[in-house]
Amino acid sequence: METDWIWGLVGGGLIGLGGAVFLLGNGRIMGASGILGGLVDGSGRNTAAERIVFLLGVIVAPLVLWPLYNVEIDTHLTDDLVVLVTAGLLVGVGTRIANGCTSGHGVCGISRLSLRGIVATVFYILAGGLTLAVFRHVLGVI
Amino acid sequence: MRLVLALIAGALFGGGLFVSGMTDTTKVQGWLDVFGDWDPTLAFVMGGAVIPMFFAWRLTKGRRPVAGGAFPAPPRPEVDRRLVTGSVMFGAGWGLAGLCPGPAIASITYAGPGGIVFVAAMVAGMLLAPKVDAQLNRLAAAT
C-alpha cells in the first residue's frame, strides 16, 4: 500500500519516543533483547520490576490500538515448526552474544553514532538478506 | 516513577511496532528480500525511530535521568568477534522468520501458536547463549 511508509514513519517515531522516555527517564537503553534477556538469565535481577512493566507495555499497547484499526491484522508468520524453532534459537543466542538487536544496536546504537551499533546492524542486515535469498530464492523453502 | 516511565516507554515501543507494520513478517522479510518484491517500509521505521533518539542522546549531556541514577556509559569503541558472530546468527534467524525480539514480544497475543513457539525458542536461545559463546571461544582459540 502507498500509505505504508507514512505509518512506518509514524510508528518509527513512536518507537524512538519510547526509547527517549526510557533513556531520559530511567537512564536505560531500550533494547528488547537486553530487557528480556536480563530477566531470562537473571542478570537483570535488580531491575526486574521495570523490565517486566516495560514488556507488559509492549504487549498491551497493540491490544489497545487494535480496535482503532478497521483493517485486518495478520502477522503472516510461518507455521513451519522447524523454521520457527531454528529462527527463534538463532535470534535468542545471537542477540545475547552480540549484546543487542534491532532496537538496542539499531535504534539506540545508530542514533548515538556507536561504531558497535552500526557494525552490528550492518552484519545482521547482511545475514538476514543472505539467509532470505538462499532459503527463499535458491532452496525455495520459506 | 521508574515503573510508570517504563510502562510508557514499553507502550510507545509496542504501539510503534504495531502501527508501523513491523509485527507483519512479510514487511520485514520484504525489506530484506532485495531479490524479490522489495518493501521499503522498514527503512522509514528505522529513520523515524533514530531521529527522536538522536535528540534524546544529545539531551543526556550534562544532565541526569529524571528518575535518578546515571545515563549509560559511552559506547565501547572495540568491534570484536562476538559482536559480529552474534549479529550474523541473529540476522539469520531474523531473515528466516521475519521476527526480531521486539515485534516477537509485541505480537505474542495475536501471532497465533507460531508466535509463542518463536518466543519460547528465543528464550531457550537466550539461556543457551553462554554455552554457545563458550564453545565459539574454544573454537576461536583452537584456530
XYZ file of N, CA and C in Angstrom:
855
model
N 0.834 -1.204 0.000
C 0.000 0.000 0.000
C 0.871 1.257 0.000
N 0.333 2.324 -0.641
C 1.181 3.517 -0.745
C 1.244 4.326 0.556
N 0.359 4.008 1.539
C 0.431 4.723 2.812
C 1.338 4.012 3.822
N 1.881 2.853 3.448
C 2.696 2.062 4.372
C 3.887 2.831 4.926
N 4.508 3.623 4.061
C 5.717 4.327 4.511
C 5.373 5.405 5.528
N 4.165 6.007 5.397
C 3.752 7.029 6.372
C 3.557 6.372 7.733
N 2.848 5.248 7.743
C 2.660 4.520 9.002
C 3.999 4.033 9.554
N 4.911 3.684 8.646
C 6.249 3.275 9.081
C 6.952 4.409 9.803
N 6.839 5.605 9.218
C 7.488 6.785 9.803
C 6.837 7.141 11.149
N 5.497 7.113 11.196
C 4.771 7.418 12.440
C 5.121 6.389 13.527
N 5.044 5.117 13.160
C 5.366 4.053 14.122
C 6.811 4.142 14.573
N 7.696 4.418 13.618
C 9.112 4.580 13.965
C 9.291 5.717 14.958
N 8.578 6.825 14.725
C 8.643 7.960 15.646
C 8.216 7.563 17.047
N 7.157 6.769 17.151
C 6.688 6.300 18.463
C 7.758 5.418 19.126
N 8.392 4.559 18.336
C 9.455 3.694 18.863
C 10.597 4.561 19.404
N 10.970 5.581 18.620
C 12.036 6.488 19.054
C 11.664 7.259 20.313
N 10.369 7.673 20.414
C 9.905 8.374 21.611
C 9.980 7.449 22.822
N 9.601 6.184 22.624
C 9.693 5.199 23.710
C 11.133 5.080 24.192
N 12.055 5.003 23.234
C 13.474 4.923 23.588
C 13.937 6.169 24.324
N 13.408 7.336 23.897
C 13.794 8.600 24.541
C 13.275 8.651 25.981
N 12.039 8.197 26.198
C 11.471 8.172 27.553
C 12.295 7.247 28.457
N 12.636 6.070 27.929
C 13.385 5.096 28.738
C 14.789 5.621 29.059
N 15.381 6.328 28.095
C 16.728 6.872 28.303
C 16.710 8.083 29.238
N 15.910 9.080 28.888
C 15.918 10.325 29.677
C 15.238 10.137 31.028
N 14.265 9.224 31.087
C 13.570 8.978 32.346
C 14.346 8.053 33.267
N 14.625 6.868 32.772
C 15.244 5.838 33.624
C 16.747 5.659 33.404
N 17.284 6.357 32.420
C 18.715 6.220 32.154
C 19.088 4.877 31.553
N 18.118 4.271 30.849
C 18.350 2.934 30.319
C 18.263 2.912 28.799
N 18.990 1.966 28.193
C 18.916 1.780 26.750
C 17.756 0.839 26.439
N 16.875 1.276 25.534
C 15.727 0.461 25.186
C 16.098 -0.591 24.142
N 16.554 -1.732 24.619
C 16.863 -2.846 23.738
C 16.016 -4.032 24.130
N 15.183 -4.505 23.196
C 14.230 -5.575 23.525
C 14.941 -6.841 24.000
N 16.020 -7.235 23.280
C 16.684 -8.496 23.655
C 17.382 -8.361 25.003
N 17.911 -7.190 25.298
C 18.587 -6.989 26.576
C 17.611 -6.964 27.748
N 16.458 -6.314 27.533
C 15.454 -6.204 28.598
C 14.892 -7.592 28.920
N 14.544 -8.356 27.884
C 14.026 -9.712 28.105
C 15.145 -10.643 28.585
N 16.307 -10.554 27.932
C 17.425 -11.444 28.258
C 17.869 -11.333 29.711
N 17.852 -10.116 30.235
C 18.240 -9.908 31.631
C 17.285 -10.586 32.604
N 16.015 -10.722 32.190
C 15.041 -11.441 33.010
C 15.251 -12.941 32.884
N 15.528 -13.383 31.651
C 15.655 -14.810 31.371
C 16.858 -15.412 32.104
N 18.006 -14.754 32.035
C 19.207 -15.345 32.646
C 19.500 -14.776 34.043
N 18.653 -13.900 34.533
C 18.812 -13.411 35.912
C 19.819 -12.285 36.075
N 20.488 -11.894 34.965
C 21.495 -10.835 35.078
C 20.852 -9.479 35.367
N 19.540 -9.349 35.099
C 18.865 -8.085 35.341
C 17.972 -8.129 36.574
N 18.365 -8.971 37.533
C 17.541 -9.192 38.727
C 17.197 -7.884 39.447
N 18.181 -6.999 39.558
C 17.973 -5.757 40.307
C 16.966 -4.818 39.666
N 16.782 -4.956 38.363
C 15.850 -4.075 37.661
C 14.687 -4.874 37.083
N 14.404 -6.024 37.704
C 13.386 -6.938 37.161
C 12.024 -6.254 37.026
N 11.612 -5.486 38.036
C 10.269 -4.887 38.007
C 10.109 -3.964 36.801
N 11.112 -3.126 36.561
C 10.977 -2.177 35.455
C 11.027 -2.900 34.104
N 11.766 -4.014 34.063
C 11.791 -4.818 32.828
C 10.418 -5.439 32.554
N 9.821 -6.011 33.598
C 8.522 -6.672 33.436
C 7.461 -5.662 33.018
N 7.454 -4.494 33.659
C 6.463 -3.469 33.344
C 6.658 -2.974 31.906
N 7.914 -2.798 31.488
C 8.195 -2.377 30.113
C 7.602 -3.394 29.130
N 7.895 -4.671 29.348
C 7.420 -5.716 28.435
C 5.891 -5.784 28.427
N 5.296 -5.550 29.589
C 3.838 -5.508 29.690
C 3.287 -4.410 28.780
N 3.932 -3.238 28.811
C 3.525 -2.123 27.947
C 3.629 -2.508 26.475
N 4.704 -3.210 26.121
C 4.914 -3.638 24.729
C 3.781 -4.555 24.276
N 3.365 -5.458 25.166
C 2.346 -6.450 24.807
C 0.947 -5.829 24.784
N 0.681 -4.930 25.736
C -0.669 -4.378 25.869
C -0.975 -3.310 24.804
N 0.020 -2.493 24.426
C -0.234 -1.382 23.500
C -0.928 -1.810 22.200
N -0.460 -2.874 21.525
C -1.164 -3.268 20.300
C -2.623 -3.645 20.555
N -2.911 -4.234 21.722
C -4.287 -4.641 22.028
C -5.182 -3.422 22.232
N -4.595 -2.337 22.759
C -5.352 -1.105 22.965
C -5.602 -0.420 21.619
N -4.594 -0.449 20.740
C -4.705 0.224 19.442
C -5.567 -0.565 18.453
N -5.632 -1.857 18.701
C -6.302 -2.765 17.766
C -7.693 -2.291 17.338
N -8.577 -1.939 18.291
C -9.951 -1.546 17.916
C -9.999 -0.300 17.031
N -8.935 0.523 17.052
C -8.913 1.731 16.231
C -8.664 1.395 14.765
N -8.214 0.166 14.526
C -7.925 -0.252 13.157
C -9.105 -1.025 12.600
N -9.554 -0.625 11.430
C -10.623 -1.424 10.849
C -10.095 -2.368 9.777
N -8.778 -2.428 9.661
C -8.203 -3.379 8.719
C -7.822 -4.657 9.472
N -7.776 -5.719 8.742
C -7.417 -6.985 9.352
C -5.913 -7.013 9.613
N -5.521 -7.462 10.779
C -4.099 -7.507 11.091
C -3.616 -8.949 11.071
N -2.625 -9.175 10.255
C -2.100 -10.530 10.104
C -0.580 -10.447 10.182
N 0.016 -11.285 11.028
C 1.469 -11.258 11.139
C 2.128 -12.065 10.016
N 1.323 -12.866 9.301
C 1.857 -13.713 8.229
C 3.035 -14.570 8.692
N 3.013 -14.942 9.955
C 4.115 -15.753 10.487
C 3.986 -17.176 9.957
N 5.130 -17.763 9.611
C 5.123 -19.134 9.106
C 4.566 -20.092 10.163
N 3.988 -21.219 9.739
C 3.579 -22.223 10.730
C 4.505 -23.439 10.674
N 5.622 -23.264 9.966
C 6.626 -24.331 9.872
C 7.417 -24.380 11.188
N 7.210 -25.470 11.937
C 7.829 -25.579 13.267
C 9.353 -25.547 13.221
N 9.926 -26.210 12.216
C 11.391 -26.253 12.116
C 11.945 -24.842 11.913
N 11.293 -24.087 11.039
C 11.737 -22.712 10.782
C 11.577 -21.858 12.037
N 10.424 -21.971 12.706
C 10.153 -21.160 13.894
C 11.166 -21.431 15.001
N 11.434 -22.717 15.260
C 12.345 -23.069 16.357
C 13.778 -22.676 16.001
N 14.194 -22.970 14.773
C 15.553 -22.603 14.351
C 15.744 -21.089 14.424
N 14.786 -20.355 13.881
C 14.891 -18.902 13.857
C 14.893 -18.337 15.275
N 14.001 -18.843 16.123
C 13.923 -18.362 17.499
C 15.223 -18.605 18.250
N 15.775 -19.812 18.091
C 17.042 -20.131 18.766
C 18.155 -19.204 18.293
N 18.243 -19.011 16.965
C 19.292 -18.141 16.408
C 19.149 -16.713 16.928
N 17.909 -16.221 16.978
C 17.685 -14.852 17.453
C 18.055 -14.739 18.932
N 17.658 -15.750 19.727
C 17.959 -15.715 21.164
C 19.452 -15.786 21.450
N 20.134 -16.748 20.842
C 21.576 -16.916 21.061
C 22.333 -15.709 20.500
N 22.008 -15.342 19.262
C 22.741 -14.281 18.575
C 22.655 -12.934 19.281
N 21.434 -12.564 19.713
C 21.296 -11.246 20.341
C 22.007 -11.184 21.682
N 22.097 -12.317 22.387
C 22.788 -12.302 23.679
C 24.301 -12.234 23.472
N 24.801 -12.981 22.477
C 26.252 -12.950 22.219
C 26.658 -11.573 21.688
N 25.828 -11.011 20.815
C 26.150 -9.695 20.245
C 25.763 -8.563 21.185
N 25.002 -8.918 22.241
C 24.591 -7.928 23.237
C 23.640 -6.866 22.668
N 22.754 -7.277 21.771
C 21.773 -6.319 21.273
C 21.094 -6.774 20.000
N 19.965 -6.122 19.702
C 19.230 -6.485 18.485
C 18.882 -5.226 17.695
N 17.770 -5.254 16.987
C 17.364 -4.144 16.133
C 17.087 -2.867 16.936
N 16.562 -3.024 18.157
C 16.257 -1.837 18.966
C 17.487 -1.313 19.707
N 18.229 -2.204 20.368
C 19.396 -1.766 21.135
C 20.544 -1.303 20.252
N 21.024 -2.204 19.370
C 22.116 -1.837 18.463
C 21.619 -0.924 17.346
N 20.437 -1.254 16.804
C 19.909 -0.489 15.675
C 19.491 0.907 16.100
N 18.300 1.019 16.692
C 17.739 2.333 17.021
C 18.620 3.110 18.010
N 18.948 2.485 19.141
C 19.679 3.225 20.184
C 21.163 3.385 19.862
N 21.754 2.417 19.173
C 23.181 2.480 18.864
C 23.481 3.447 17.731
N 22.733 3.317 16.632
C 22.983 4.179 15.470
C 22.776 5.646 15.847
N 21.714 5.921 16.666
C 21.374 7.313 16.989
C 22.424 7.983 17.870
N 23.304 7.186 18.539
C 24.400 7.821 19.282
C 25.713 7.612 18.546
N 25.583 7.217 17.281
C 26.742 7.008 16.402
C 27.761 6.046 17.016
N 27.233 4.980 17.651
C 28.099 3.953 18.218
C 28.620 3.045 17.108
N 29.922 2.887 17.044
C 30.511 2.037 16.000
C 30.005 0.600 16.137
N 29.923 0.117 17.390
C 29.436 -1.246 17.623
C 27.994 -1.411 17.123
N 27.162 -0.402 17.374
C 25.775 -0.472 16.927
C 25.681 -0.507 15.409
N 26.497 0.300 14.769
C 26.471 0.383 13.303
C 26.996 -0.918 12.689
N 28.107 -1.429 13.225
C 28.680 -2.679 12.704
C 27.698 -3.831 12.902
N 27.098 -3.924 14.100
C 26.128 -4.992 14.366
C 24.986 -4.913 13.364
N 24.476 -3.705 13.132
C 23.344 -3.523 12.220
C 23.704 -3.952 10.803
N 24.902 -3.573 10.349
C 25.329 -3.974 9.006
C 25.363 -5.503 8.905
N 25.914 -6.165 9.936
C 26.049 -7.624 9.859
C 24.707 -8.348 9.977
N 23.801 -7.866 10.853
C 22.537 -8.625 10.921
C 21.658 -8.384 9.699
N 21.791 -7.210 9.070
C 21.022 -6.986 7.840
C 21.592 -7.839 6.697
N 22.935 -7.867 6.587
C 23.557 -8.696 5.545
C 23.197 -10.160 5.746
N 23.299 -10.635 7.004
C 22.997 -12.044 7.287
C 21.526 -12.337 7.008
N 20.643 -11.404 7.367
C 19.215 -11.602 7.126
C 18.901 -11.649 5.644
N 19.479 -10.726 4.882
C 19.250 -10.683 3.444
C 19.779 -11.927 2.748
N 20.978 -12.349 3.168
C 21.600 -13.524 2.562
C 20.806 -14.791 2.894
N 20.385 -14.910 4.151
C 19.604 -16.077 4.571
C 18.307 -16.164 3.773
N 17.643 -15.017 3.640
C 16.381 -14.997 2.899
C 16.620 -15.341 1.430
N 17.681 -14.791 0.858
C 17.983 -15.063 -0.551
C 18.207 -16.558 -0.773
N 18.991 -17.172 0.134
C 19.305 -18.599 -0.029
C 18.071 -19.468 0.208
N 17.384 -19.232 1.336
C 16.276 -20.123 1.693
C 15.005 -19.868 0.879
N 14.838 -18.653 0.350
C 13.645 -18.375 -0.457
C 13.913 -18.563 -1.937
N 15.005 -17.982 -2.422
C 15.184 -17.961 -3.873
C 16.033 -19.113 -4.406
N 16.935 -19.659 -3.560
C 17.750 -20.785 -4.036
C 17.086 -22.102 -3.659
N 16.778 -22.243 -2.344
C 16.213 -23.513 -1.884
C 14.686 -23.533 -1.963
N 14.082 -22.337 -1.924
C 12.619 -22.254 -2.032
C 11.859 -22.857 -0.864
N 12.436 -22.792 0.353
C 11.765 -23.428 1.493
C 11.014 -22.440 2.406
N 11.276 -21.131 2.286
C 10.493 -20.195 3.114
C 9.780 -19.153 2.245
N 7.760 5.902 40.018
C 8.218 6.765 38.916
C 8.912 5.947 37.816
N 9.895 5.139 38.236
C 10.625 4.309 37.259
C 9.665 3.371 36.526
N 8.744 2.815 37.299
C 7.829 1.829 36.710
C 6.839 2.500 35.761
N 6.362 3.676 36.129
C 5.428 4.396 35.253
C 6.125 4.744 33.940
N 7.368 5.245 34.046
C 8.120 5.615 32.838
C 8.420 4.384 31.978
N 8.723 3.268 32.647
C 8.997 2.030 31.902
C 7.750 1.562 31.169
N 6.596 1.715 31.810
C 5.337 1.304 31.174
C 5.041 2.190 29.956
N 5.251 3.498 30.114
C 5.027 4.439 29.000
C 5.982 4.108 27.841
N 7.249 3.902 28.179
C 8.239 3.584 27.138
C 7.861 2.291 26.420
N 7.478 1.281 27.189
C 7.094 -0.010 26.604
C 5.883 0.136 25.704
N 4.895 0.922 26.169
C 3.672 1.098 25.383
C 3.968 1.841 24.079
N 4.839 2.861 24.140
C 5.217 3.586 22.927
C 5.938 2.644 21.955
N 6.814 1.821 22.506
C 7.580 0.869 21.690
C 6.634 -0.149 21.032
N 5.787 -0.771 21.856
C 4.853 -1.781 21.336
C 3.861 -1.166 20.362
N 3.348 0.024 20.709
C 2.408 0.703 19.817
C 3.069 1.071 18.503
N 4.298 1.544 18.571
C 5.046 1.913 17.371
C 5.305 0.715 16.472
N 5.644 -0.409 17.078
C 5.888 -1.625 16.296
C 4.608 -2.070 15.590
N 3.497 -1.940 16.308
C 2.195 -2.340 15.756
C 1.789 -1.417 14.608
N 1.815 -0.106 14.863
C 1.375 0.881 13.872
C 2.245 0.848 12.607
N 3.563 0.648 12.810
C 4.484 0.699 11.672
C 4.387 -0.542 10.783
N 3.725 -1.576 11.274
C 3.616 -2.801 10.489
C 4.775 -3.760 10.710
N 5.604 -3.488 11.716
C 6.788 -4.322 11.920
C 6.470 -5.681 12.573
N 5.227 -5.856 13.022
C 4.880 -7.199 13.511
C 4.341 -8.060 12.362
N 4.280 -7.479 11.168
C 3.902 -8.249 9.979
C 5.194 -8.764 9.337
N 5.389 -10.075 9.413
C 6.668 -10.649 8.973
C 6.917 -10.435 7.475
N 5.840 -10.264 6.690
C 6.056 -10.058 5.248
C 6.706 -8.689 4.987
N 6.438 -7.709 5.869
C 7.045 -6.393 5.671
C 8.541 -6.433 6.006
N 8.890 -7.208 7.050
C 10.300 -7.316 7.445
C 11.062 -8.131 6.399
N 10.504 -9.296 6.041
C 11.166 -10.113 5.026
C 11.155 -9.398 3.682
N 10.103 -8.606 3.435
C 10.017 -7.846 2.187
C 11.137 -6.827 2.074
N 11.565 -6.289 3.228
C 12.665 -5.315 3.212
C 14.005 -6.007 3.000
N 14.131 -7.201 3.615
C 15.397 -7.943 3.485
C 15.526 -8.603 2.114
N 14.374 -8.784 1.453
C 14.354 -9.542 0.205
C 14.630 -8.645 -0.998
N 15.914 -8.358 -1.204
C 16.270 -7.465 -2.314
C 16.088 -8.129 -3.678
N 15.975 -9.482 -3.682
C 15.780 -10.172 -4.966
C 14.301 -10.402 -5.258
N 13.443 -10.011 -4.319
C 12.009 -10.202 -4.524
C 11.312 -8.862 -4.702
N 10.075 -8.778 -4.202
C 9.280 -7.560 -4.306
C 9.655 -6.673 -3.110
N 10.658 -5.803 -3.299
C 11.262 -5.085 -2.177
C 10.287 -4.109 -1.529
N 10.241 -4.125 -0.191
C 9.349 -3.258 0.579
C 10.189 -2.291 1.419
N 10.098 -0.978 1.149
C 10.990 -0.034 1.835
C 10.543 0.353 3.254
N 9.383 -0.137 3.724
C 8.819 0.366 4.988
C 9.809 0.377 6.147
N 10.576 -0.720 6.303
C 11.466 -0.830 7.463
C 12.459 0.326 7.549
N 12.894 0.811 6.403
C 13.838 1.936 6.402
C 13.181 3.185 6.983
N 11.890 3.384 6.690
C 11.169 4.540 7.247
C 10.996 4.386 8.755
N 10.754 3.161 9.191
C 10.598 2.902 10.629
C 11.915 3.214 11.343
N 12.998 2.689 10.802
C 14.322 2.923 11.391
C 14.627 4.424 11.445
N 14.407 5.086 10.309
C 14.665 6.527 10.240
C 13.804 7.289 11.233
N 12.524 6.948 11.287
C 11.598 7.609 12.196
C 11.967 7.411 13.649
N 12.571 6.270 13.958
C 12.943 5.965 15.347
C 14.277 6.606 15.735
N 15.185 6.672 14.771
C 16.529 7.199 15.072
C 16.485 8.699 15.351
N 15.572 9.425 14.687
C 15.541 10.893 14.848
C 15.249 11.330 16.298
N 14.138 10.873 16.920
C 13.930 11.280 18.324
C 15.052 10.788 19.244
N 15.582 9.599 18.944
C 16.657 9.062 19.790
C 17.934 9.882 19.681
N 18.183 10.419 18.493
C 19.371 11.250 18.296
C 19.312 12.469 19.227
N 18.125 13.098 19.279
C 17.973 14.270 20.149
C 17.992 13.867 21.621
N 17.445 12.683 21.908
C 17.452 12.211 23.302
C 18.892 12.049 23.798
N 19.741 11.474 22.960
C 21.157 11.297 23.358
C 21.813 12.649 23.616
N 21.468 13.642 22.784
C 22.066 14.977 22.969
C 21.600 15.598 24.289
N 20.335 15.322 24.657
C 19.793 15.862 25.896
C 20.418 15.238 27.146
N 21.087 14.097 26.983
C 21.684 13.455 28.165
C 22.918 14.222 28.643
N 23.501 15.019 27.769
C 24.761 15.704 28.108
C 24.566 16.706 29.245
N 25.336 16.543 30.310
C 25.283 17.463 31.438
C 24.047 17.300 32.307
N 23.258 16.240 32.081
C 22.047 16.033 32.886
C 22.080 14.666 33.558
N 21.039 14.403 34.359
C 20.856 13.092 34.978
C 19.476 12.564 34.599
N 19.290 11.248 34.607
C 17.958 10.726 34.299
C 16.905 11.284 35.265
N 15.701 11.525 34.749
C 14.616 12.099 35.555
C 14.359 11.269 36.815
N 14.378 9.954 36.672
C 14.061 9.083 37.812
C 15.305 8.738 38.633
N 16.385 9.444 38.414
C 17.598 9.197 39.200
C 18.532 8.201 38.529
N 19.668 7.927 39.199
C 20.654 7.022 38.618
C 21.555 7.758 37.639
N 22.113 7.019 36.706
C 23.049 7.618 35.762
C 22.728 7.152 34.352
N 23.177 7.920 33.374
C 22.994 7.522 31.985
C 23.984 6.410 31.629
N 23.683 5.646 30.578
C 24.605 4.578 30.175
C 25.997 5.143 29.866
N 27.014 4.329 30.097
C 28.385 4.731 29.787
C 28.512 4.955 28.282
N 29.487 5.744 27.846
C 29.696 5.919 26.403
C 29.914 4.553 25.744
N 29.522 4.430 24.461
C 29.656 3.128 23.806
C 31.109 2.678 23.753
N 31.296 1.359 23.942
C 32.662 0.827 23.825
C 33.118 0.972 22.381
N 34.369 1.292 22.164
C 34.819 1.521 20.792
C 35.138 0.229 20.028
N 35.445 -0.854 20.773
C 36.003 -2.010 20.053
C 34.917 -2.880 19.406
N 35.209 -3.297 18.178
C 34.358 -4.244 17.473
C 35.031 -5.590 17.597
N 34.389 -6.529 18.291
C 35.048 -7.826 18.499
C 34.311 -8.945 17.762
N 34.907 -10.122 17.843
C 34.361 -11.274 17.149
C 32.955 -11.615 17.648
N 32.716 -11.445 18.947
C 31.405 -11.800 19.495
C 30.303 -10.911 18.911
N 30.611 -9.639 18.730
C 29.616 -8.715 18.167
C 29.223 -9.164 16.757
N 30.240 -9.576 15.991
C 29.992 -9.946 14.595
C 29.305 -11.312 14.499
N 29.837 -12.330 15.207
C 29.217 -13.667 15.107
C 27.797 -13.642 15.666
N 27.608 -12.962 16.775
C 26.269 -12.876 17.360
C 25.291 -12.202 16.413
N 25.730 -11.106 15.801
C 24.851 -10.376 14.885
C 24.523 -11.191 13.641
N 25.507 -11.977 13.168
C 25.250 -12.828 11.998
C 24.217 -13.907 12.347
N 24.354 -14.518 13.529
C 23.367 -15.530 13.958
C 21.986 -14.899 14.088
N 21.934 -13.752 14.754
C 20.652 -13.052 14.922
C 20.039 -12.722 13.566
N 20.843 -12.180 12.675
C 20.335 -11.796 11.355
C 19.780 -12.983 10.578
N 20.448 -14.132 10.692
C 19.981 -15.337 10.002
C 18.590 -15.726 10.510
N 18.404 -15.701 11.829
C 17.102 -16.036 12.404
C 16.035 -15.011 12.032
N 16.456 -13.759 12.014
C 15.554 -12.645 11.655
C 15.050 -12.833 10.220
N 15.953 -13.178 9.317
C 15.583 -13.385 7.917
C 14.669 -14.596 7.747
N 14.968 -15.672 8.492
C 14.187 -16.910 8.360
C 12.723 -16.703 8.725
N 12.472 -16.060 9.875
C 11.096 -15.940 10.348
C 10.502 -14.548 10.144
N 11.356 -13.545 9.942
C 10.848 -12.176 9.799
C 10.500 -11.538 11.132
N 11.039 -12.093 12.213
C 10.771 -11.552 13.553
C 12.069 -11.264 14.279
N 12.157 -10.096 14.916
C 13.238 -9.830 15.851
C 12.605 -9.717 17.250
N 13.395 -9.590 18.307
C 12.824 -9.698 19.657
C 11.654 -8.741 19.942
N 11.756 -7.463 19.588
C 10.691 -6.507 19.896
C 9.336 -6.920 19.304
N 9.254 -7.056 17.975
C 7.988 -7.459 17.366
C 7.509 -8.839 17.827
N 8.434 -9.752 18.133
C 8.024 -11.077 18.601
C 7.257 -10.948 19.916
N 7.749 -10.062 20.799
C 7.077 -9.855 22.088
C 5.769 -9.085 21.869
N 5.811 -8.053 21.036
C 4.632 -7.215 20.812
C 3.469 -8.002 20.214
N 3.784 -9.021 19.387
C 2.721 -9.745 18.687
C 2.364 -11.065 19.357
N 2.858 -11.267 20.586
C 2.651 -12.566 21.248
C 1.171 -12.905 21.412
N 0.318 -11.876 21.556
C -1.110 -12.167 21.748
C -1.856 -12.399 20.440
N -1.256 -12.010 19.307
C -2.025 -12.148 18.064
C -1.284 -12.851 16.922
N -0.107 -13.405 17.218
C 0.618 -14.098 16.151
C 0.282 -15.594 16.118
N -0.666 -16.018 16.964
C -1.059 -17.423 16.969
C -0.023 -18.304 17.646
N -0.208 -19.634 17.551
C 0.714 -20.563 18.222
C 2.158 -20.379 17.752
N 2.334 -20.028 16.474
C 3.676 -19.850 15.926
C 4.462 -18.777 16.669
N 3.766 -17.707 17.047
C 4.418 -16.614 17.770
C 4.916 -17.079 19.128
N 4.119 -17.936 19.772
C 4.509 -18.446 21.093
C 5.696 -19.410 20.954
N 5.645 -20.250 19.910
C 6.766 -21.169 19.656
C 8.046 -20.376 19.428
N 7.951 -19.306 18.623
C 9.138 -18.496 18.323
C 9.703 -17.875 19.601
N 8.832 -17.272 20.408
C 9.313 -16.617 21.638
C 9.908 -17.656 22.597
N 9.275 -18.832 22.694
C 9.807 -19.888 23.567
C 11.203 -20.305 23.099
N 11.366 -20.462 21.775
C 12.679 -20.840 21.229
C 13.693 -19.735 21.463
N 13.234 -18.484 21.350
C 14.128 -17.339 21.562
C 14.603 -17.296 23.019
N 13.682 -17.544 23.959
C 14.045 -17.564 25.381
C 15.028 -18.711 25.643
N 14.759 -19.870 25.031
C 15.676 -21.006 25.174
C 17.055 -20.631 24.635
N 17.070 -19.948 23.496
C 18.330 -19.499 22.905
C 19.084 -18.559 23.829
N 18.334 -17.688 24.507
C 18.972 -16.753 25.446
C 19.611 -17.510 26.610
N 18.960 -18.600 27.034
C 19.517 -19.409 28.123
C 20.745 -20.192 27.656
N 20.709 -20.616 26.379
C 21.821 -21.404 25.823
C 23.005 -20.530 25.422
N 22.771 -19.230 25.284
C 23.790 -18.332 24.726
C 25.165 -18.448 25.406
N 25.236 -18.479 26.761
C 26.571 -18.574 27.372
C 27.317 -19.842 26.960
N 26.585 -20.962 26.818
C 27.218 -22.229 26.408
C 27.731 -22.133 24.975
N 26.897 -21.601 24.086
C 27.302 -21.447 22.683
C 28.498 -20.498 22.594
N 28.428 -19.434 23.377
C 29.502 -18.438 23.398
C 30.824 -19.083 23.823
N 30.784 -19.903 24.882
C 31.988 -20.579 25.378
C 32.543 -21.519 24.314
N 31.636 -22.226 23.628
C 32.043 -23.155 22.573
C 32.720 -22.396 21.430
N 32.139 -21.267 21.052
C 32.719 -20.445 19.981
C 34.094 -19.914 20.392
N 34.226 -19.563 21.672
C 35.515 -19.067 22.153
C 36.583 -20.149 22.082
N 36.182 -21.404 22.437
C 37.136 -22.525 22.342
C 37.552 -22.739 20.900
N 36.556 -22.697 19.993
C 36.843 -22.861 18.563
C 37.817 -21.790 18.067
N 37.554 -20.562 18.477
C 38.393 -19.449 18.032
C 39.807 -19.586 18.577
N 39.922 -20.097 19.828
C 41.238 -20.261 20.441
C 42.030 -21.364 19.751
N 41.288 -22.375 19.216
C 41.954 -23.524 18.599
C 42.434 -23.204 17.182
N 41.852 -22.187 16.577
C 42.243 -21.899 15.187
C 43.240 -20.743 15.091
